[in-house]
PDB file of C-alpha atoms and ligand atoms in Angstrom:
ATOM      1  CA  MET S  13     317.187 139.542 215.134  1.00  0.00           C
ATOM      2  CA  ARG S  14     320.226 141.348 213.801  1.00  0.00           C
ATOM      3  CA  VAL S  15     322.422 139.567 211.035  1.00  0.00           C
ATOM      4  CA  ILE S  16     325.658 140.725 210.152  1.00  0.00           C
ATOM      5  CA  VAL S  17     327.006 139.158 206.829  1.00  0.00           C
ATOM      6  CA  THR S  18     331.058 140.040 207.038  1.00  0.00           C
ATOM      7  CA  GLU S  19     333.964 139.400 204.367  1.00  0.00           C
ATOM      8  CA  SER S  20     335.501 136.845 206.089  1.00  0.00           C
ATOM      9  CA  PHE S  21     335.133 134.711 209.172  1.00  0.00           C
ATOM     10  CA  ASP S  22     337.966 136.567 210.720  1.00  0.00           C
ATOM     11  CA  GLN S  23     336.036 139.720 210.330  1.00  0.00           C
ATOM     12  CA  SER S  24     332.948 138.264 211.764  1.00  0.00           C
ATOM     13  CA  CYS S  25     335.338 137.012 214.942  1.00  0.00           C
ATOM     14  CA  GLU S  26     337.160 140.656 214.941  1.00  0.00           C
ATOM     15  CA  ILE S  27     333.126 142.214 215.173  1.00  0.00           C
ATOM     16  CA  ALA S  28     332.167 139.680 217.964  1.00  0.00           C
ATOM     17  CA  ALA S  29     334.992 140.450 220.017  1.00  0.00           C
ATOM     18  CA  ARG S  30     334.297 144.191 219.928  1.00  0.00           C
ATOM     19  CA  ILE S  31     330.173 143.553 221.041  1.00  0.00           C
ATOM     20  CA  ILE S  32     331.871 141.938 223.988  1.00  0.00           C
ATOM     21  CA  GLY S  33     334.551 144.170 224.405  1.00  0.00           C
ATOM     22  CA  ASP S  34     331.741 147.300 224.353  1.00  0.00           C
ATOM     23  CA  VAL S  35     330.059 145.708 226.838  1.00  0.00           C
ATOM     24  CA  VAL S  36     332.647 145.139 228.868  1.00  0.00           C
ATOM     25  CA  ARG S  37     333.867 149.121 228.589  1.00  0.00           C
ATOM     26  CA  ASN S  38     330.214 150.008 229.466  1.00  0.00           C
ATOM     27  CA  LYS S  39     329.795 147.688 232.357  1.00  0.00           C
ATOM     28  CA  PRO S  40     333.314 146.892 233.894  1.00  0.00           C
ATOM     29  CA  ASP S  41     332.253 144.370 236.394  1.00  0.00           C
ATOM     30  CA  SER S  42     330.144 142.806 233.416  1.00  0.00           C
ATOM     31  CA  ARG S  43     328.940 138.697 233.829  1.00  0.00           C
ATOM     32  CA  LEU S  44     330.314 137.330 230.196  1.00  0.00           C
ATOM     33  CA  GLY S  45     328.535 134.067 229.389  1.00  0.00           C
ATOM     34  CA  LEU S  46     331.400 132.028 226.914  1.00  0.00           C
ATOM     35  CA  ALA S  47     331.373 129.083 224.600  1.00  0.00           C
ATOM     36  CA  THR S  48     334.252 127.067 223.488  1.00  0.00           C
ATOM     37  CA  GLY S  49     335.028 125.230 220.345  1.00  0.00           C
ATOM     38  CA  GLY S  50     336.751 126.390 217.208  1.00  0.00           C
ATOM     39  CA  THR S  51     334.553 129.568 216.557  1.00  0.00           C
ATOM     40  CA  ALA S  52     334.908 130.372 220.110  1.00  0.00           C
ATOM     41  CA  ALA S  53     338.680 129.858 219.726  1.00  0.00           C
ATOM     42  CA  ALA S  54     339.258 132.085 217.089  1.00  0.00           C
ATOM     43  CA  ILE S  55     337.535 134.807 218.856  1.00  0.00           C
ATOM     44  CA  TYR S  56     339.316 135.188 222.169  1.00  0.00           C
ATOM     45  CA  PRO S  57     342.463 136.115 220.381  1.00  0.00           C
ATOM     46  CA  PHE S  58     340.661 139.544 219.316  1.00  0.00           C
ATOM     47  CA  LEU S  59     339.868 139.857 223.170  1.00  0.00           C
ATOM     48  CA  ILE S  60     343.207 139.019 224.461  1.00  0.00           C
ATOM     49  CA  ARG S  61     344.540 141.690 221.455  1.00  0.00           C
ATOM     50  CA  ASP S  62     342.708 144.718 222.964  1.00  0.00           C
ATOM     51  CA  TYR S  63     343.530 143.600 226.479  1.00  0.00           C
ATOM     52  CA  GLU S  64     347.111 143.880 225.756  1.00  0.00           C
ATOM     53  CA  GLU S  65     346.610 146.934 223.989  1.00  0.00           C
ATOM     54  CA  GLY S  66     345.101 148.385 227.113  1.00  0.00           C
ATOM     55  CA  LYS S  67     341.409 148.847 225.517  1.00  0.00           C
ATOM     56  CA  LEU S  68     340.127 146.401 227.786  1.00  0.00           C
ATOM     57  CA  ASP S  69     340.191 145.334 231.146  1.00  0.00           C
ATOM     58  CA  PHE S  70     339.289 141.941 232.537  1.00  0.00           C
ATOM     59  CA  SER S  71     339.786 142.983 236.473  1.00  0.00           C
ATOM     60  CA  LYS S  72     336.358 142.797 237.270  1.00  0.00           C
ATOM     61  CA  VAL S  73     334.596 140.796 234.871  1.00  0.00           C
ATOM     62  CA  SER S  74     333.032 137.810 235.892  1.00  0.00           C
ATOM     63  CA  SER S  75     332.111 134.385 233.615  1.00  0.00           C
ATOM     64  CA  ILE S  76     330.430 131.412 233.235  1.00  0.00           C
ATOM     65  CA  ASN S  77     330.344 128.695 230.678  1.00  0.00           C
ATOM     66  CA  LEU S  78     327.503 127.015 228.442  1.00  0.00           C
ATOM     67  CA  ASP S  79     328.514 123.492 229.278  1.00  0.00           C
ATOM     68  CA  GLU S  80     331.577 120.911 229.972  1.00  0.00           C
ATOM     69  CA  TYR S  81     331.900 117.212 228.691  1.00  0.00           C
ATOM     70  CA  VAL S  82     330.871 114.607 231.287  1.00  0.00           C
ATOM     71  CA  GLY S  83     333.899 112.580 232.285  1.00  0.00           C
ATOM     72  CA  LEU S  84     336.767 114.616 231.566  1.00  0.00           C
ATOM     73  CA  ASN S  85     338.892 116.368 234.502  1.00  0.00           C
ATOM     74  CA  PRO S  86     339.321 120.030 234.167  1.00  0.00           C
ATOM     75  CA  ASP S  87     342.748 119.495 233.673  1.00  0.00           C
ATOM     76  CA  HIS S  88     342.183 117.479 230.607  1.00  0.00           C
ATOM     77  CA  PRO S  89     343.371 119.050 227.700  1.00  0.00           C
ATOM     78  CA  GLN S  90     339.792 118.722 226.048  1.00  0.00           C
ATOM     79  CA  SER S  91     337.894 119.633 229.094  1.00  0.00           C
ATOM     80  CA  TYR S  92     336.589 122.936 228.426  1.00  0.00           C
ATOM     81  CA  ARG S  93     337.930 124.253 232.136  1.00  0.00           C
ATOM     82  CA  TYR S  94     341.346 123.487 230.021  1.00  0.00           C
ATOM     83  CA  PHE S  95     340.172 125.148 226.967  1.00  0.00           C
ATOM     84  CA  MET S  96     338.742 128.413 228.514  1.00  0.00           C
ATOM     85  CA  ASP S  97     342.244 127.895 230.686  1.00  0.00           C
ATOM     86  CA  HIS S  98     344.253 127.832 227.578  1.00  0.00           C
ATOM     87  CA  ASN S  99     342.503 130.209 225.054  1.00  0.00           C
ATOM     88  CA  PHE S 100     341.256 133.144 227.126  1.00  0.00           C
ATOM     89  CA  PHE S 101     341.807 133.322 231.069  1.00  0.00           C
ATOM     90  CA  ASP S 102     345.748 132.806 231.128  1.00  0.00           C
ATOM     91  CA  PHE S 103     346.004 135.948 228.731  1.00  0.00           C
ATOM     92  CA  VAL S 104     343.997 138.706 230.819  1.00  0.00           C
ATOM     93  CA  ASN S 105     343.616 139.757 233.818  1.00  0.00           C
ATOM     94  CA  ILE S 106     340.581 138.348 234.933  1.00  0.00           C
ATOM     95  CA  ASP S 107     340.248 136.690 238.378  1.00  0.00           C
ATOM     96  CA  ARG S 108     340.246 133.284 238.276  1.00  0.00           C
ATOM     97  CA  LYS S 109     337.762 132.390 241.100  1.00  0.00           C
ATOM     98  CA  ASN S 110     335.649 134.794 238.896  1.00  0.00           C
ATOM     99  CA  THR S 111     335.055 132.338 236.274  1.00  0.00           C
ATOM    100  CA  TYR S 112     332.791 129.166 236.350  1.00  0.00           C
ATOM    101  CA  VAL S 113     332.575 126.037 234.070  1.00  0.00           C
ATOM    102  CA  VAL S 114     330.734 123.133 235.647  1.00  0.00           C
ATOM    103  CA  SER S 115     332.827 120.518 236.611  1.00  0.00           C
ATOM    104  CA  GLY S 116     332.099 117.357 234.204  1.00  0.00           C
ATOM    105  CA  VAL S 117     333.183 114.873 237.198  1.00  0.00           C
ATOM    106  CA  GLY S 118     332.749 113.994 240.382  1.00  0.00           C
ATOM    107  CA  ASP S 119     328.672 113.536 241.762  1.00  0.00           C
ATOM    108  CA  LEU S 120     327.055 115.124 238.670  1.00  0.00           C
ATOM    109  CA  GLU S 121     323.730 115.635 240.556  1.00  0.00           C
ATOM    110  CA  LYS S 122     325.717 118.057 242.713  1.00  0.00           C
ATOM    111  CA  ASN S 123     327.453 119.764 239.769  1.00  0.00           C
ATOM    112  CA  VAL S 124     324.214 119.945 237.536  1.00  0.00           C
ATOM    113  CA  ALA S 125     322.309 121.825 241.007  1.00  0.00           C
ATOM    114  CA  GLU S 126     325.352 124.289 241.985  1.00  0.00           C
ATOM    115  CA  PHE S 127     325.439 125.178 238.163  1.00  0.00           C
ATOM    116  CA  GLN S 128     321.723 125.491 237.769  1.00  0.00           C
ATOM    117  CA  GLN S 129     322.021 128.163 241.118  1.00  0.00           C
ATOM    118  CA  LYS S 130     324.707 129.920 239.466  1.00  0.00           C
ATOM    119  CA  VAL S 131     323.082 130.434 236.165  1.00  0.00           C
ATOM    120  CA  LEU S 132     320.260 131.967 238.111  1.00  0.00           C
ATOM    121  CA  GLU S 133     322.611 134.167 240.330  1.00  0.00           C
ATOM    122  CA  LYS S 134     322.036 136.841 237.888  1.00  0.00           C
ATOM    123  CA  PRO S 135     322.178 137.388 233.746  1.00  0.00           C
ATOM    124  CA  VAL S 136     324.984 137.271 231.685  1.00  0.00           C
ATOM    125  CA  ASP S 137     324.993 140.716 230.060  1.00  0.00           C
ATOM    126  CA  ILE S 138     326.073 138.795 226.897  1.00  0.00           C
ATOM    127  CA  GLN S 139     326.319 135.501 225.674  1.00  0.00           C
ATOM    128  CA  LEU S 140     328.567 134.403 222.759  1.00  0.00           C
ATOM    129  CA  LEU S 141     327.630 131.378 220.994  1.00  0.00           C
ATOM    130  CA  GLY S 142     328.640 129.063 218.206  1.00  0.00           C
ATOM    131  CA  ILE S 143     326.085 126.804 216.368  1.00  0.00           C
ATOM    132  CA  GLY S 144     326.569 122.938 215.553  1.00  0.00           C
ATOM    133  CA  GLU S 145     325.450 121.611 212.442  1.00  0.00           C
ATOM    134  CA  ASN S 146     322.687 120.122 213.590  1.00  0.00           C
ATOM    135  CA  GLY S 147     321.810 123.542 215.071  1.00  0.00           C
ATOM    136  CA  HIS S 148     322.568 122.877 218.673  1.00  0.00           C
ATOM    137  CA  ILE S 149     323.538 125.806 221.051  1.00  0.00           C
ATOM    138  CA  GLY S 150     325.169 124.514 224.226  1.00  0.00           C
ATOM    139  CA  PHE S 151     324.488 121.347 224.033  1.00  0.00           C
ATOM    140  CA  ASN S 152     321.057 121.077 223.535  1.00  0.00           C
ATOM    141  CA  GLU S 153     320.497 118.711 220.663  1.00  0.00           C
ATOM    142  CA  PRO S 154     317.538 118.298 218.262  1.00  0.00           C
ATOM    143  CA  GLY S 155     315.031 116.232 219.607  1.00  0.00           C
ATOM    144  CA  ASP S 156     311.293 116.294 220.493  1.00  0.00           C
ATOM    145  CA  THR S 157     311.552 118.740 222.956  1.00  0.00           C
ATOM    146  CA  LEU S 158     314.466 121.206 224.825  1.00  0.00           C
ATOM    147  CA  LYS S 159     315.420 121.144 227.937  1.00  0.00           C
ATOM    148  CA  LEU S 160     314.902 124.630 229.430  1.00  0.00           C
ATOM    149  CA  SER S 161     317.340 124.604 232.451  1.00  0.00           C
ATOM    150  CA  VAL S 162     320.771 122.732 233.486  1.00  0.00           C
ATOM    151  CA  HIS S 163     320.988 119.123 232.814  1.00  0.00           C
ATOM    152  CA  ILE S 164     323.159 116.395 231.069  1.00  0.00           C
ATOM    153  CA  GLU S 165     322.576 115.485 227.396  1.00  0.00           C
ATOM    154  CA  ILE S 166     323.552 112.623 225.267  1.00  0.00           C
ATOM    155  CA  LEU S 167     325.472 114.001 222.608  1.00  0.00           C
ATOM    156  CA  ASP S 168     324.648 113.736 219.047  1.00  0.00           C
ATOM    157  CA  GLU S 169     326.465 111.357 216.887  1.00  0.00           C
ATOM    158  CA  SER S 170     327.009 114.400 214.305  1.00  0.00           C
ATOM    159  CA  THR S 171     328.401 116.380 217.235  1.00  0.00           C
ATOM    160  CA  ILE S 172     330.584 113.172 218.546  1.00  0.00           C
ATOM    161  CA  GLU S 173     332.070 113.086 214.937  1.00  0.00           C
ATOM    162  CA  ALA S 174     332.405 116.795 214.470  1.00  0.00           C
ATOM    163  CA  ASN S 175     334.140 117.359 217.828  1.00  0.00           C
ATOM    164  CA  SER S 176     336.263 114.216 217.434  1.00  0.00           C
ATOM    165  CA  ARG S 177     338.877 116.648 215.306  1.00  0.00           C
ATOM    166  CA  PHE S 178     340.035 117.804 218.623  1.00  0.00           C
ATOM    167  CA  PHE S 179     340.656 114.019 219.914  1.00  0.00           C
ATOM    168  CA  ASN S 180     342.971 111.488 218.775  1.00  0.00           C
ATOM    169  CA  ASP S 181     340.278 109.171 218.213  1.00  0.00           C
ATOM    170  CA  LYS S 182     336.672 109.586 217.947  1.00  0.00           C
ATOM    171  CA  ASN S 183     336.375 107.185 220.553  1.00  0.00           C
ATOM    172  CA  GLU S 184     338.052 109.323 223.214  1.00  0.00           C
ATOM    173  CA  VAL S 185     335.100 112.029 222.827  1.00  0.00           C
ATOM    174  CA  PRO S 186     332.778 111.968 225.624  1.00  0.00           C
ATOM    175  CA  LYS S 187     329.236 110.869 225.040  1.00  0.00           C
ATOM    176  CA  LYS S 188     327.768 113.224 227.457  1.00  0.00           C
ATOM    177  CA  ALA S 189     327.546 116.650 228.792  1.00  0.00           C
ATOM    178  CA  ILE S 190     326.252 118.720 231.181  1.00  0.00           C
ATOM    179  CA  THR S 191     325.087 121.852 229.542  1.00  0.00           C
ATOM    180  CA  MET S 192     322.787 124.951 230.227  1.00  0.00           C
ATOM    181  CA  GLY S 193     319.138 124.644 229.243  1.00  0.00           C
ATOM    182  CA  VAL S 194     317.433 126.795 226.230  1.00  0.00           C
ATOM    183  CA  GLY S 195     315.769 128.555 229.051  1.00  0.00           C
ATOM    184  CA  ASP S 196     318.931 129.550 230.523  1.00  0.00           C
ATOM    185  CA  ILE S 197     320.752 130.857 227.454  1.00  0.00           C
ATOM    186  CA  LEU S 198     317.488 133.019 227.092  1.00  0.00           C
ATOM    187  CA  ARG S 199     318.039 134.668 229.908  1.00  0.00           C
ATOM    188  CA  ALA S 200     321.057 136.619 228.745  1.00  0.00           C
ATOM    189  CA  LYS S 201     320.662 140.077 228.046  1.00  0.00           C
ATOM    190  CA  ARG S 202     322.223 140.161 224.964  1.00  0.00           C
ATOM    191  CA  ILE S 203     323.304 137.121 222.720  1.00  0.00           C
ATOM    192  CA  VAL S 204     325.728 137.257 220.114  1.00  0.00           C
ATOM    193  CA  LEU S 205     326.299 133.922 217.776  1.00  0.00           C
ATOM    194  CA  VAL S 206     329.167 133.671 214.931  1.00  0.00           C
ATOM    195  CA  ALA S 207     329.234 130.657 212.637  1.00  0.00           C
ATOM    196  CA  THR S 208     331.060 129.871 209.164  1.00  0.00           C
ATOM    197  CA  GLY S 209     331.229 126.791 207.134  1.00  0.00           C
ATOM    198  CA  LYS S 210     329.225 125.170 204.638  1.00  0.00           C
ATOM    199  CA  LYS S 211     327.664 122.622 207.366  1.00  0.00           C
ATOM    200  CA  LYS S 212     326.190 124.742 209.399  1.00  0.00           C
ATOM    201  CA  ALA S 213     324.166 126.319 206.480  1.00  0.00           C
ATOM    202  CA  LYS S 214     321.171 124.257 207.035  1.00  0.00           C
ATOM    203  CA  ALA S 215     321.248 125.368 210.718  1.00  0.00           C
ATOM    204  CA  ILE S 216     321.386 128.991 209.724  1.00  0.00           C
ATOM    205  CA  ARG S 217     318.913 129.129 207.223  1.00  0.00           C
ATOM    206  CA  GLY S 218     316.559 127.749 209.884  1.00  0.00           C
ATOM    207  CA  LEU S 219     317.750 130.350 212.193  1.00  0.00           C
ATOM    208  CA  ILE S 220     317.818 133.473 210.704  1.00  0.00           C
ATOM    209  CA  LEU S 221     315.491 132.574 207.404  1.00  0.00           C
ATOM    210  CA  GLY S 222     312.574 130.456 209.146  1.00  0.00           C
ATOM    211  CA  ASP S 223     309.339 131.511 210.783  1.00  0.00           C
ATOM    212  CA  GLU S 224     308.961 128.422 213.535  1.00  0.00           C
ATOM    213  CA  LEU S 225     310.301 127.469 216.888  1.00  0.00           C
ATOM    214  CA  ASP S 226     311.758 123.899 215.725  1.00  0.00           C
ATOM    215  CA  CYS S 227     313.208 121.583 218.219  1.00  0.00           C
ATOM    216  CA  SER S 228     315.054 119.458 215.260  1.00  0.00           C
ATOM    217  CA  ASN S 229     317.153 123.068 215.021  1.00  0.00           C
ATOM    218  CA  PRO S 230     317.549 123.972 218.808  1.00  0.00           C
ATOM    219  CA  SER S 231     318.936 127.330 217.707  1.00  0.00           C
ATOM    220  CA  THR S 232     315.543 128.665 216.802  1.00  0.00           C
ATOM    221  CA  VAL S 233     314.509 129.424 220.039  1.00  0.00           C
ATOM    222  CA  LEU S 234     316.651 132.207 219.522  1.00  0.00           C
ATOM    223  CA  LYS S 235     313.909 133.844 217.559  1.00  0.00           C
ATOM    224  CA  VAL S 236     312.177 134.772 220.689  1.00  0.00           C
ATOM    225  CA  HIS S 237     314.873 136.810 222.138  1.00  0.00           C
ATOM    226  CA  PRO S 238     314.731 140.318 221.821  1.00  0.00           C
ATOM    227  CA  ASN S 239     318.683 141.245 221.290  1.00  0.00           C
ATOM    228  CA  VAL S 240     320.336 138.637 219.203  1.00  0.00           C
ATOM    229  CA  THR S 241     322.966 139.687 216.872  1.00  0.00           C
ATOM    230  CA  VAL S 242     324.140 136.630 214.185  1.00  0.00           C
ATOM    231  CA  ILE S 243     327.539 137.486 212.568  1.00  0.00           C
ATOM    232  CA  ILE S 244     328.266 134.741 209.357  1.00  0.00           C
ATOM    233  CA  ASP S 245     330.470 135.170 206.243  1.00  0.00           C
ATOM    234  CA  ARG S 246     329.489 136.145 202.999  1.00  0.00           C
ATOM    235  CA  GLU S 247     330.025 132.323 202.034  1.00  0.00           C
ATOM    236  CA  LEU S 248     328.113 131.010 204.683  1.00  0.00           C
ATOM    237  CA  ALA S 249     325.195 133.604 203.922  1.00  0.00           C
ATOM    238  CA  ASP S 250     325.015 132.460 200.508  1.00  0.00           C
ATOM    239  CA  MET S 251     325.197 128.836 201.256  1.00  0.00           C
ATOM    240  CA  ALA S 252     322.232 129.690 203.428  1.00  0.00           C
ATOM    241  CA  GLY S 253     320.425 131.489 201.417  1.00  0.00           C
ATOM    242  CA  TYR S 254     320.367 134.761 203.081  1.00  0.00           C
ATOM    243  CA  LYS S 255     320.442 138.227 200.631  1.00  0.00           C
ATOM    244  CA  ALA S 256     321.360 140.866 203.079  1.00  0.00           C
TER     245      ALA S 256
HETATM  246  C1  F6R N  19     330.608 125.134 222.835  1.00  0.00           C
HETATM  247  C2  F6R N  19     329.239 124.739 222.643  1.00  0.00           C
HETATM  248  C3  F6R N  19     328.879 124.514 221.151  1.00  0.00           C
HETATM  249  C4  F6R N  19     329.760 124.937 220.001  1.00  0.00           C
HETATM  250  C5  F6R N  19     329.130 124.416 218.563  1.00  0.00           C
HETATM  251  C6  F6R N  19     330.183 124.988 217.512  1.00  0.00           C
HETATM  252  O1  F6R N  19     330.762 125.651 224.347  1.00  0.00           O
HETATM  253  O2  F6R N  19     328.396 125.105 223.421  1.00  0.00           O
HETATM  254  O3  F6R N  19     327.684 124.850 220.874  1.00  0.00           O
HETATM  255  O4  F6R N  19     329.688 126.380 219.905  1.00  0.00           O
HETATM  256  O5  F6R N  19     329.318 122.847 218.762  1.00  0.00           O
HETATM  257  O6  F6R N  19     331.260 124.265 218.136  1.00  0.00           O
HETATM  258  P1  F6R N  19     332.568 124.771 216.594  1.00  0.00           P
HETATM  259  O7  F6R N  19     332.521 126.270 217.397  1.00  0.00           O
HETATM  260  O8  F6R N  19     333.594 124.157 217.246  1.00  0.00           O
HETATM  261  O9  F6R N  19     332.158 124.396 215.417  1.00  0.00           O
END
């Protein structure tokens, strides 16, 4: 695992975007594994900037997202399909029909099966990840065990609390999500994870310093992947006790 310590969150995001951009430049028909949330929202503007400056072309790129809330229509402003359209896809020349965010409404069993089939079609060239305060990746929450495949996850109270900042009221935050399993995430050829903020220090410490797979910190599964880059700012590195 490679750990990059930056001077600021902004710089972390710029570096993550550069890594993703390089993948697309080297392989124009790349398949990108994408994420949502506050961290990802700060990374997409750098990819959009490079597209606008003619340095990136997404016309042959395809994408698949990690997860989606159960119960939110794709046009709900807090759905992850809506997030992707309004934070990224609307601003670049990616062909919308080559993007996939699982639906969180309708026949969920069918959606899970369709999502799993899409995941297995071919590995993503690079997977972008954020990390939850409790160490979740995708929506794989801590527990006695971790699921390898696509499944419906009951969100942790801490995740609902953290994500309530995007909703008018905590009660509006969905209680469940459809997510790739950790086995699906580990299928990526390359993984880049970005984190910031003192609330993530414990999870990051377990990820970059510990020597064990720990189901109470799902991100630790990334230790077995051969090509993971973790990008954190100095403030978080210090809080996590990481000396570069
Ligand atoms: C989002 C996702 C989540 C987030 C994580 C961090 O698609 O899978 O794992 O990456 O909850 O969210 P932020 O960046 O909002 O702190």
